[in-house]
Tab-separated table of C-alpha atoms in Angstrom:
chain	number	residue	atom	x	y	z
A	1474	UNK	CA	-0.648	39.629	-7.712
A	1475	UNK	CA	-1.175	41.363	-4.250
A	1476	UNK	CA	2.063	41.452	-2.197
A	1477	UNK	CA	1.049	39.493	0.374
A	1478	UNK	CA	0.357	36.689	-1.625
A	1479	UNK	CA	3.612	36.980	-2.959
A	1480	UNK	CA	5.116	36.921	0.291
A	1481	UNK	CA	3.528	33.511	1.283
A	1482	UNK	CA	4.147	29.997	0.602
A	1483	UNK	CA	2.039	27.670	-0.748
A	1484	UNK	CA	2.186	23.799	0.018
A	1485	UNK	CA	-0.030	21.048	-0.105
A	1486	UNK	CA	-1.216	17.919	2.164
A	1487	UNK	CA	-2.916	14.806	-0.032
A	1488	UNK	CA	-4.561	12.152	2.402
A	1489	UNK	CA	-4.656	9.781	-0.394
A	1490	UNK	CA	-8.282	9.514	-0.367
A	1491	UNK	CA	-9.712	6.344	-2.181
A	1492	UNK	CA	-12.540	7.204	-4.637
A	1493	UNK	CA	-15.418	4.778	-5.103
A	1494	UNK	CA	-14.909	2.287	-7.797
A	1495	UNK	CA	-10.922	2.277	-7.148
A	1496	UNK	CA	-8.149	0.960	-4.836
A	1497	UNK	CA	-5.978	1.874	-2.203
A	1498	UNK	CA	-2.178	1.259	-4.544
A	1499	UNK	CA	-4.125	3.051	-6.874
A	1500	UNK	CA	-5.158	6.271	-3.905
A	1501	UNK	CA	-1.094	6.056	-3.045
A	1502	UNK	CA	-0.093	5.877	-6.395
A	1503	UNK	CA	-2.026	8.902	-7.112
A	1504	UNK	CA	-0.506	10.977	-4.450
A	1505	UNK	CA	2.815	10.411	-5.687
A	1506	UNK	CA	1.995	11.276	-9.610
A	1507	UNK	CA	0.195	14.649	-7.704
A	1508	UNK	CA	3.156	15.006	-6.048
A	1509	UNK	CA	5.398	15.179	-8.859
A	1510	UNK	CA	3.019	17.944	-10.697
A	1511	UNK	CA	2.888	20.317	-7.722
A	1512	UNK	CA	6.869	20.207	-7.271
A	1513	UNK	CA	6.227	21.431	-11.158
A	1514	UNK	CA	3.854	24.111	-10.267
A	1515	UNK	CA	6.155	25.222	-7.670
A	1516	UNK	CA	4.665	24.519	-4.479
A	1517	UNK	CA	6.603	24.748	-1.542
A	1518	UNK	CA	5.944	21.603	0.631
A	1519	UNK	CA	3.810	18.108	-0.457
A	1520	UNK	CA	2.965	16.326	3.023
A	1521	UNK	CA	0.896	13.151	3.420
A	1522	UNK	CA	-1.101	11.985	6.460
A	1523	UNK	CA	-1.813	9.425	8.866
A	1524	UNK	CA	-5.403	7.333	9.387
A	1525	UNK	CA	-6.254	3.947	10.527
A	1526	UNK	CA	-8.675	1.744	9.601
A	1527	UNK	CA	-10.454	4.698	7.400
A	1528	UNK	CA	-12.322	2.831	4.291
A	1529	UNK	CA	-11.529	6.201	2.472
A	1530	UNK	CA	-7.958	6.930	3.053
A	1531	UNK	CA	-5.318	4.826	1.823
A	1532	UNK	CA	-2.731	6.721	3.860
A	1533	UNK	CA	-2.071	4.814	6.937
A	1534	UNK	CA	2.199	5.086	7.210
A	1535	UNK	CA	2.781	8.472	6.356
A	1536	UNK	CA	6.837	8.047	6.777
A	1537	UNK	CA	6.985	5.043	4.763
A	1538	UNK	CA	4.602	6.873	1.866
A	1539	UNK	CA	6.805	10.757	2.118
A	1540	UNK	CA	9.823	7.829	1.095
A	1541	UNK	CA	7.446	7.173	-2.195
A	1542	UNK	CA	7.224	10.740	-2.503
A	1543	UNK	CA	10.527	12.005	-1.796
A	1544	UNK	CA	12.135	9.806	-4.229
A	1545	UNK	CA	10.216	10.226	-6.995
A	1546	UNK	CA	10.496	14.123	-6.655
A	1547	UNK	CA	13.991	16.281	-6.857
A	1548	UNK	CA	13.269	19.729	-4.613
A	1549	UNK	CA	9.827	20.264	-3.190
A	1550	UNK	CA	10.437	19.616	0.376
A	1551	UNK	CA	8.111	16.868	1.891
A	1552	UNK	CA	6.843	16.139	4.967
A	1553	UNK	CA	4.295	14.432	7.266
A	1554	UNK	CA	0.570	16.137	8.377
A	1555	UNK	CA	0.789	14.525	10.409
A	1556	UNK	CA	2.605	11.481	12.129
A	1557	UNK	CA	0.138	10.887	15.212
A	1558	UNK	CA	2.542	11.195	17.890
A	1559	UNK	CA	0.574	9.204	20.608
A	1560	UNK	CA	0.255	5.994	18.322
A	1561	UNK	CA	4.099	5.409	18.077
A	1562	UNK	CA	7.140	5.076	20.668
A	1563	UNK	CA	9.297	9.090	19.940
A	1564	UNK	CA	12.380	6.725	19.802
A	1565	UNK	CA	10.787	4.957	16.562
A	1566	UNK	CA	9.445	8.186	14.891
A	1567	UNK	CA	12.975	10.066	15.191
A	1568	UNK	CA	14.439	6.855	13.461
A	1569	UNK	CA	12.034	7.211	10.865
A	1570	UNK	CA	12.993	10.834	10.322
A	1571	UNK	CA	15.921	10.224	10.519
A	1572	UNK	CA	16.153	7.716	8.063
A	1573	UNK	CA	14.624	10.246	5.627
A	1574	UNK	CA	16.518	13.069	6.131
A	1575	UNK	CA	19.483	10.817	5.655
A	1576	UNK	CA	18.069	9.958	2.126
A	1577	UNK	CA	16.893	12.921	0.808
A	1578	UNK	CA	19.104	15.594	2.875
A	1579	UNK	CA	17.529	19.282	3.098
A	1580	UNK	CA	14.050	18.053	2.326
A	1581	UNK	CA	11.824	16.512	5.067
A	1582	UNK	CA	9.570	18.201	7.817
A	1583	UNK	CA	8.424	16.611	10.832
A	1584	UNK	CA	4.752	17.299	11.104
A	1585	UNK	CA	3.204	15.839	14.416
A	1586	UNK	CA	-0.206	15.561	15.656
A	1587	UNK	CA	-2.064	14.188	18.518
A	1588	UNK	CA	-4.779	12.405	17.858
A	1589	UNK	CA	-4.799	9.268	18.974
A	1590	UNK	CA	-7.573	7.785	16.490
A	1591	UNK	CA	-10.789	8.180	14.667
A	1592	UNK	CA	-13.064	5.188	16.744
A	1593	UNK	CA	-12.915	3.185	19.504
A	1594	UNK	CA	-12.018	0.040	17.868
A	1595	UNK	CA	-9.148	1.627	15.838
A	1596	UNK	CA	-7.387	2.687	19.370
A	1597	UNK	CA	-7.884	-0.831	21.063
A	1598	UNK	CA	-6.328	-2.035	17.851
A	1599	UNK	CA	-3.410	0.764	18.502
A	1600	UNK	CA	-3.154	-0.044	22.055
A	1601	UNK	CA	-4.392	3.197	22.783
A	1602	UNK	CA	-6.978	5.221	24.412
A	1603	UNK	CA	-8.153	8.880	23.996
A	1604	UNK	CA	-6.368	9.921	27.338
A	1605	UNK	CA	-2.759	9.071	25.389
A	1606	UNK	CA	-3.560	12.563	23.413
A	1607	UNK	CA	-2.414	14.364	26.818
A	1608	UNK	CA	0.896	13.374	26.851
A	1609	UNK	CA	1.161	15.175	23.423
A	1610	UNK	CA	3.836	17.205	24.851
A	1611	UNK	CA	6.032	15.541	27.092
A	1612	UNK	CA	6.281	12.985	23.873
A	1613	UNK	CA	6.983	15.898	21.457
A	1614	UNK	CA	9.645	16.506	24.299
A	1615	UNK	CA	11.589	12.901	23.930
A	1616	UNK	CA	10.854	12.925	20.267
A	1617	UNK	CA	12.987	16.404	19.934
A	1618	UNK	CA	16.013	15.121	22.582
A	1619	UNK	CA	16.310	12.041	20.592
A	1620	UNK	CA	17.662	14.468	17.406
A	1621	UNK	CA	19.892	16.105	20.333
A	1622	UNK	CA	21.475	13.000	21.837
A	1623	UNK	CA	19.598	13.937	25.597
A	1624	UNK	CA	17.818	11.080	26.339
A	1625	UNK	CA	18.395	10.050	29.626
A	1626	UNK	CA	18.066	6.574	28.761
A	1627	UNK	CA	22.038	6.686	27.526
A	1628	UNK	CA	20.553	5.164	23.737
A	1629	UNK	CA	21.791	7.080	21.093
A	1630	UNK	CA	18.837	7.456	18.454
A	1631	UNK	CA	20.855	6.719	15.191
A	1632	UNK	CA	20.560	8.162	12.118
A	1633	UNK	CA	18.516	10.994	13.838
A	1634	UNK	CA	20.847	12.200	16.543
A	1635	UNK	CA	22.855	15.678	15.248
A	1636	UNK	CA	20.345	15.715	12.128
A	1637	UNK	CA	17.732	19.260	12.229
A	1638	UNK	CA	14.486	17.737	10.598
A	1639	UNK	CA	11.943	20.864	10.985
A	1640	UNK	CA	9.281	20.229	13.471
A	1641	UNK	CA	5.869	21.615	13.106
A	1642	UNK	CA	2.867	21.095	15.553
A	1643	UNK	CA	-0.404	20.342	14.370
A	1644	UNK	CA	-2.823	22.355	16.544
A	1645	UNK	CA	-6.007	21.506	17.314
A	1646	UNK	CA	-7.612	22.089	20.750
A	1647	UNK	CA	-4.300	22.120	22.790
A	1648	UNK	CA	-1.677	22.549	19.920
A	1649	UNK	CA	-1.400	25.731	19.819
A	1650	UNK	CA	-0.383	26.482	23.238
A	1651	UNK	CA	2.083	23.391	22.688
A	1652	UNK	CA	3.186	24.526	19.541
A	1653	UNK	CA	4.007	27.898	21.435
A	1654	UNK	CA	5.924	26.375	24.812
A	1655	UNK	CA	8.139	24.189	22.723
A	1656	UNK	CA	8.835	27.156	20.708
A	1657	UNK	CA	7.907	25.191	17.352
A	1658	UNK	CA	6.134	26.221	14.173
A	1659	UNK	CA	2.970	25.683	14.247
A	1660	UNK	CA	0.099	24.173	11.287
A	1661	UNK	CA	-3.652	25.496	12.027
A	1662	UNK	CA	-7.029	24.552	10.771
A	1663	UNK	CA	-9.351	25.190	9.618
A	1664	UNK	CA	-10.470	28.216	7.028
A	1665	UNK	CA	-14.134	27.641	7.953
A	1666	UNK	CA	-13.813	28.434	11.402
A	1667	UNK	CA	-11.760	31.562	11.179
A	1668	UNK	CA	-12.717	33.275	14.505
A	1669	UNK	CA	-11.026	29.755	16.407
A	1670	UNK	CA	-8.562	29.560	13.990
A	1671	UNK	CA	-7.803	33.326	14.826
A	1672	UNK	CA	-7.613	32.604	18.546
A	1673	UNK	CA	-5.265	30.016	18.258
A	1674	UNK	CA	-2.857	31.621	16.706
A	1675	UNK	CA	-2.726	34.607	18.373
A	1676	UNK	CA	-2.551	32.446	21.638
A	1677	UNK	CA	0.288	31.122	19.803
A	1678	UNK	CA	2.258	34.268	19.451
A	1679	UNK	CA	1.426	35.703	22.512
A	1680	UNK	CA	3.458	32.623	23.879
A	1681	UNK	CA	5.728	31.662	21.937
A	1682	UNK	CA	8.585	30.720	23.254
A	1683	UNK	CA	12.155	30.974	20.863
A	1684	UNK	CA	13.848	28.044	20.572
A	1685	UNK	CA	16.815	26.091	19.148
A	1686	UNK	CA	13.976	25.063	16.496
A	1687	UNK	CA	12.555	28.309	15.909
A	1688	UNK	CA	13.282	31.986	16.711
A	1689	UNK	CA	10.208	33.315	16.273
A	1690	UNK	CA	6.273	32.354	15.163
A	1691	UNK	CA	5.355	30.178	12.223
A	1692	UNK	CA	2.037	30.289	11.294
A	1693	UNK	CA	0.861	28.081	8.860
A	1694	UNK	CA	-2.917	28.006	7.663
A	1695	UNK	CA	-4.295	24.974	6.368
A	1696	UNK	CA	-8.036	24.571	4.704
A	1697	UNK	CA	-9.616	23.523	1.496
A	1698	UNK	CA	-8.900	25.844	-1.855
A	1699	UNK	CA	-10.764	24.818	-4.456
A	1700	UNK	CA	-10.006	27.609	-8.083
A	1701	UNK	CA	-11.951	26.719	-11.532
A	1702	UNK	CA	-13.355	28.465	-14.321
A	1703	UNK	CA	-16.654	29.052	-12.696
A	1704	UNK	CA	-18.195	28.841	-9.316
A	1705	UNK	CA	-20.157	26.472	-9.791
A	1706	UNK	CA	-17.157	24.153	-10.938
A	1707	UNK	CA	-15.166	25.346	-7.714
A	1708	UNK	CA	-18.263	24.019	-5.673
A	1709	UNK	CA	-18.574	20.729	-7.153
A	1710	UNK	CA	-14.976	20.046	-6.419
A	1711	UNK	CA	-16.319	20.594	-2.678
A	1712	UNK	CA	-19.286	18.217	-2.940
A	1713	UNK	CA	-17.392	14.396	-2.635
A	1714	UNK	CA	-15.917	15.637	0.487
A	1715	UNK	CA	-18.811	17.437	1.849
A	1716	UNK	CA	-20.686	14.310	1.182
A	1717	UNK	CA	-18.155	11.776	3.039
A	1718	UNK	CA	-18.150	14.127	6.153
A	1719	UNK	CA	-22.088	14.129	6.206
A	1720	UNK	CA	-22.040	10.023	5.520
A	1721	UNK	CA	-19.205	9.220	8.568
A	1722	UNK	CA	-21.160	11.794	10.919
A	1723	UNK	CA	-24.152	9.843	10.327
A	1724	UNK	CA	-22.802	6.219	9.610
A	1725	UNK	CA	-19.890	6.551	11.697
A	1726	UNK	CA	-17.684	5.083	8.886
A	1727	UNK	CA	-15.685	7.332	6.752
A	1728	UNK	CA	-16.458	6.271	2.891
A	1729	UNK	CA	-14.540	6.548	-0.367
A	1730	UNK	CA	-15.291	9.614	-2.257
A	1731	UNK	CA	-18.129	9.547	-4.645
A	1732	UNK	CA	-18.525	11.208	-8.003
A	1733	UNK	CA	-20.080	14.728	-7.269
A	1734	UNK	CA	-23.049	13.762	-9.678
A	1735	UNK	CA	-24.022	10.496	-7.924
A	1736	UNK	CA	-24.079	12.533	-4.607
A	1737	UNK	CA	-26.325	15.247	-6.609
A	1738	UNK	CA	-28.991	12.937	-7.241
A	1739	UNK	CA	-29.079	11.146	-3.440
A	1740	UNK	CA	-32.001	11.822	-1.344
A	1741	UNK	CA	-30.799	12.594	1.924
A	1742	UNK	CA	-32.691	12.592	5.302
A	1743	UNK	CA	-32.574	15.704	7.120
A	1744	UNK	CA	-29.534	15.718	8.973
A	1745	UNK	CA	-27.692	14.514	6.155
A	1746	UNK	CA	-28.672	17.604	4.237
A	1747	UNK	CA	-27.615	19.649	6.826
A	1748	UNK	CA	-24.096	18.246	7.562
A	1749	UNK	CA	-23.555	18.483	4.151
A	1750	UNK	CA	-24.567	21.862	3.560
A	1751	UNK	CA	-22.474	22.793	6.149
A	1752	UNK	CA	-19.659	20.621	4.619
A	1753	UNK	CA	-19.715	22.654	1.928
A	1754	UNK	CA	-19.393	25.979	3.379
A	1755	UNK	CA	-16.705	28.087	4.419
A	1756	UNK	CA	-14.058	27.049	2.247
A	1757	UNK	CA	-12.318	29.262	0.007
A	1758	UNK	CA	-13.835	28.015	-3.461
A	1759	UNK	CA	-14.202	30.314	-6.473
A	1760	UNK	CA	-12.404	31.744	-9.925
A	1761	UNK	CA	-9.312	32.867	-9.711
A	1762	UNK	CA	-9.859	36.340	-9.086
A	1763	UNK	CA	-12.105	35.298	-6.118
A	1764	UNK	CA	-10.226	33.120	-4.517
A	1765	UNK	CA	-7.040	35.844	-4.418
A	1766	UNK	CA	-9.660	38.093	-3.181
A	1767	UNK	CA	-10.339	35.504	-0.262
A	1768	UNK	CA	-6.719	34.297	0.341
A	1769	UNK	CA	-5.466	37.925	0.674
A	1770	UNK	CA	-8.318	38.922	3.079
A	1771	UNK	CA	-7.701	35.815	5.455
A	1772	UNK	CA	-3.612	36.483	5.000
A	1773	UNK	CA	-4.154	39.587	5.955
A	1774	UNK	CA	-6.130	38.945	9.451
A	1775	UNK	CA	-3.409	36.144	10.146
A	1776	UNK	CA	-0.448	37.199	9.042
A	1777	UNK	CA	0.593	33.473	8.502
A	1778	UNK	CA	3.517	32.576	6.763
A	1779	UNK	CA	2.293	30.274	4.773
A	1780	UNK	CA	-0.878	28.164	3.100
A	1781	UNK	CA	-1.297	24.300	3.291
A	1782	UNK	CA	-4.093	23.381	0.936
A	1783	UNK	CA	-6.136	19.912	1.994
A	1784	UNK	CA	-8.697	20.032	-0.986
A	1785	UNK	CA	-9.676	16.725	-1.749
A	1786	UNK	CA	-12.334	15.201	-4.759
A	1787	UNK	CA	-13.005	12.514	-6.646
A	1788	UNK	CA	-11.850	13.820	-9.892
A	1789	UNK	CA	-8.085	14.044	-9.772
A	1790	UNK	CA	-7.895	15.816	-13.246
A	1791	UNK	CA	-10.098	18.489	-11.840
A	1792	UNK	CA	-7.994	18.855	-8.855
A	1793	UNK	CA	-5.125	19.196	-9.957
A	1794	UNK	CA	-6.549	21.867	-12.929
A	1795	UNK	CA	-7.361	23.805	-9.368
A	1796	UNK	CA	-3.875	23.420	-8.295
A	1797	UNK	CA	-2.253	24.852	-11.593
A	1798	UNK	CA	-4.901	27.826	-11.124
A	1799	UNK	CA	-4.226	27.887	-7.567
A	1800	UNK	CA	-0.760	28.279	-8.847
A	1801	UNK	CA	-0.960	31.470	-11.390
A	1802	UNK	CA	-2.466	33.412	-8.322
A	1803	UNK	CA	0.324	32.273	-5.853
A	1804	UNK	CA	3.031	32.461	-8.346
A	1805	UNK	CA	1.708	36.092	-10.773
């Protein structure tokens, strides 16, 4: 195993995607069982997400579902991808985590995001809008006082105040330069756009900014890793998604995940065939040997910390067979 590799975490985020033909208790369900292997394989982190209204995510309270998680697991630490800062009061969200860390001490991150949702009618239904995403920031501000009792308010956020539940930014557009000012580690996407991906993060260390959260740059790359005996298996673990991204882009409704075969055989119209060729590039997808030979060339030109795969499929058994491969490169 190369040594850089070895010097890197590896964690996971499941968004509890539904698969055509089954539920959403049985998408949730499915994320705990996964979670449960990984903490097995050894992975470092297992953090769930937030969507509303998506017809193929079942993952819509990420704090309530890392409970699920956390208590049906002993030491892998777990975490939120994020909790959607804009869609939620920072006084709430501390609670929350501070509820969690109270339960399972030593274990939770805080990952926060700012999107504010995926269409129009889920943000009326939030009370939102897509100018709420700006105040990213001075929210991520209140949320952090609230765990060091400097609200000006004179409320006392309780269990969260005096607790230290990690922080981590999830950057897209604007996060990184966040992530950098409020001097917190910081979560980057996505492997198939490596020269933006690049320029975030170094915009990130360039101004980063120590803090009582974090003395210097965390980098952590996230992306889909898909690892199976051939390439051609690697690439059909890509094709549910890749076919979901083409369908919402072109629908404007996110679907469940199809089996890859049933996607196969569809006739697409032009732009579908092109949005889902390009869904399908870029990742890192391959054998074992060729997916090393990818991770350690894009560790190498980041220098990140750490890995958070997002792969998701339709066939769990052949996902998590990619995560137990995944795992003999990570782990020698």
């Amino acid at each position: 195993m190369s040594s850089v590799i070895a010097a890197t975490r590896f964690s996971v985020l499941d968004r509890s995607r539904t698969r055509e033909g089954g539920t959403h208790a049985e998408a949730l369900r499915d994320t705990v069982r996964l979670a449960r292997e990984l903490e097995r394989l050894g992975y470092h982190r297992f953090w769930v997400s937030e969507h509303h209204g998506v017809p193929g995510v079942a993952g819509s309270a990420p704090t309530v579902l890392a409970a699920a998680v956390a208590s049906a697991t002993e030491s892998i630490r777990v975490g939120t991808g994020g909790v959607m800062l804009p869609n939620h009061q920072p006084l709430v969200v501390a609670e929350q985590f501070g509820v969690l860390e109270s339960l399972f001490p030593g274990r939770i991150d805080m990952g926060l995001g700012r999107s504010v949702g995926f269409t129009d009618g889920v943000r009326k239904a939030l009370g939102r809008g897509k100018d709420d995403a700006d105040d990213f920031a001075v929210q991520l501000e209140e949320l952090l006082g609230w765990f060091r009792g400097t609200s000006p308010t004179g409320v006392r956020a309780r269990p969260a105040e005096g607790l230290t539940v990690p922080p981590f930014v999830l950057a897209m557009g604007e996060g990184a330069a966040i992530a950098a000012r409020a001097g917190l580690p910081m979560v980057i996407g996505d492997l198939r756009n490596r020269e933006r991906m690049q320029r975030g993060i170094d915009h990130y260390r360039a101004h980063f900014r120590p803090s009582a959260w974090a003395r210097e740059p965390y980098v952590v790359i996230s992306g889909t890793v898909a690892v199976a005996a051939t390439p051609d298996e690697a690439r059909r673990l890509l094709i549910p998604e890749a076919w979901s991204m083409a369908y919402s882009r072109t629908h404007g409704t996110f679907p469940p995940l199809p089996p890859a075969e049933r996607v196969e055989a569809l006739t697409m119209t032009p732009r579908e065939r092109d949005l889902y060729e390009s869904g399908l590039a870029g990742h890192i997808a391959g054998t074992e040997e060729q997916v090393a030979h990818e991770l350690e060339t894009v560790l190498k030109e980041t220098g990140a910390q750490e890995v958070l795969v997002t792969t998701s499929t339709y066939d769990r058994e052949a996902l998590l067979d990619s995560y137990r491969r995944l795992a003999t490169i990570t782990s020698g």
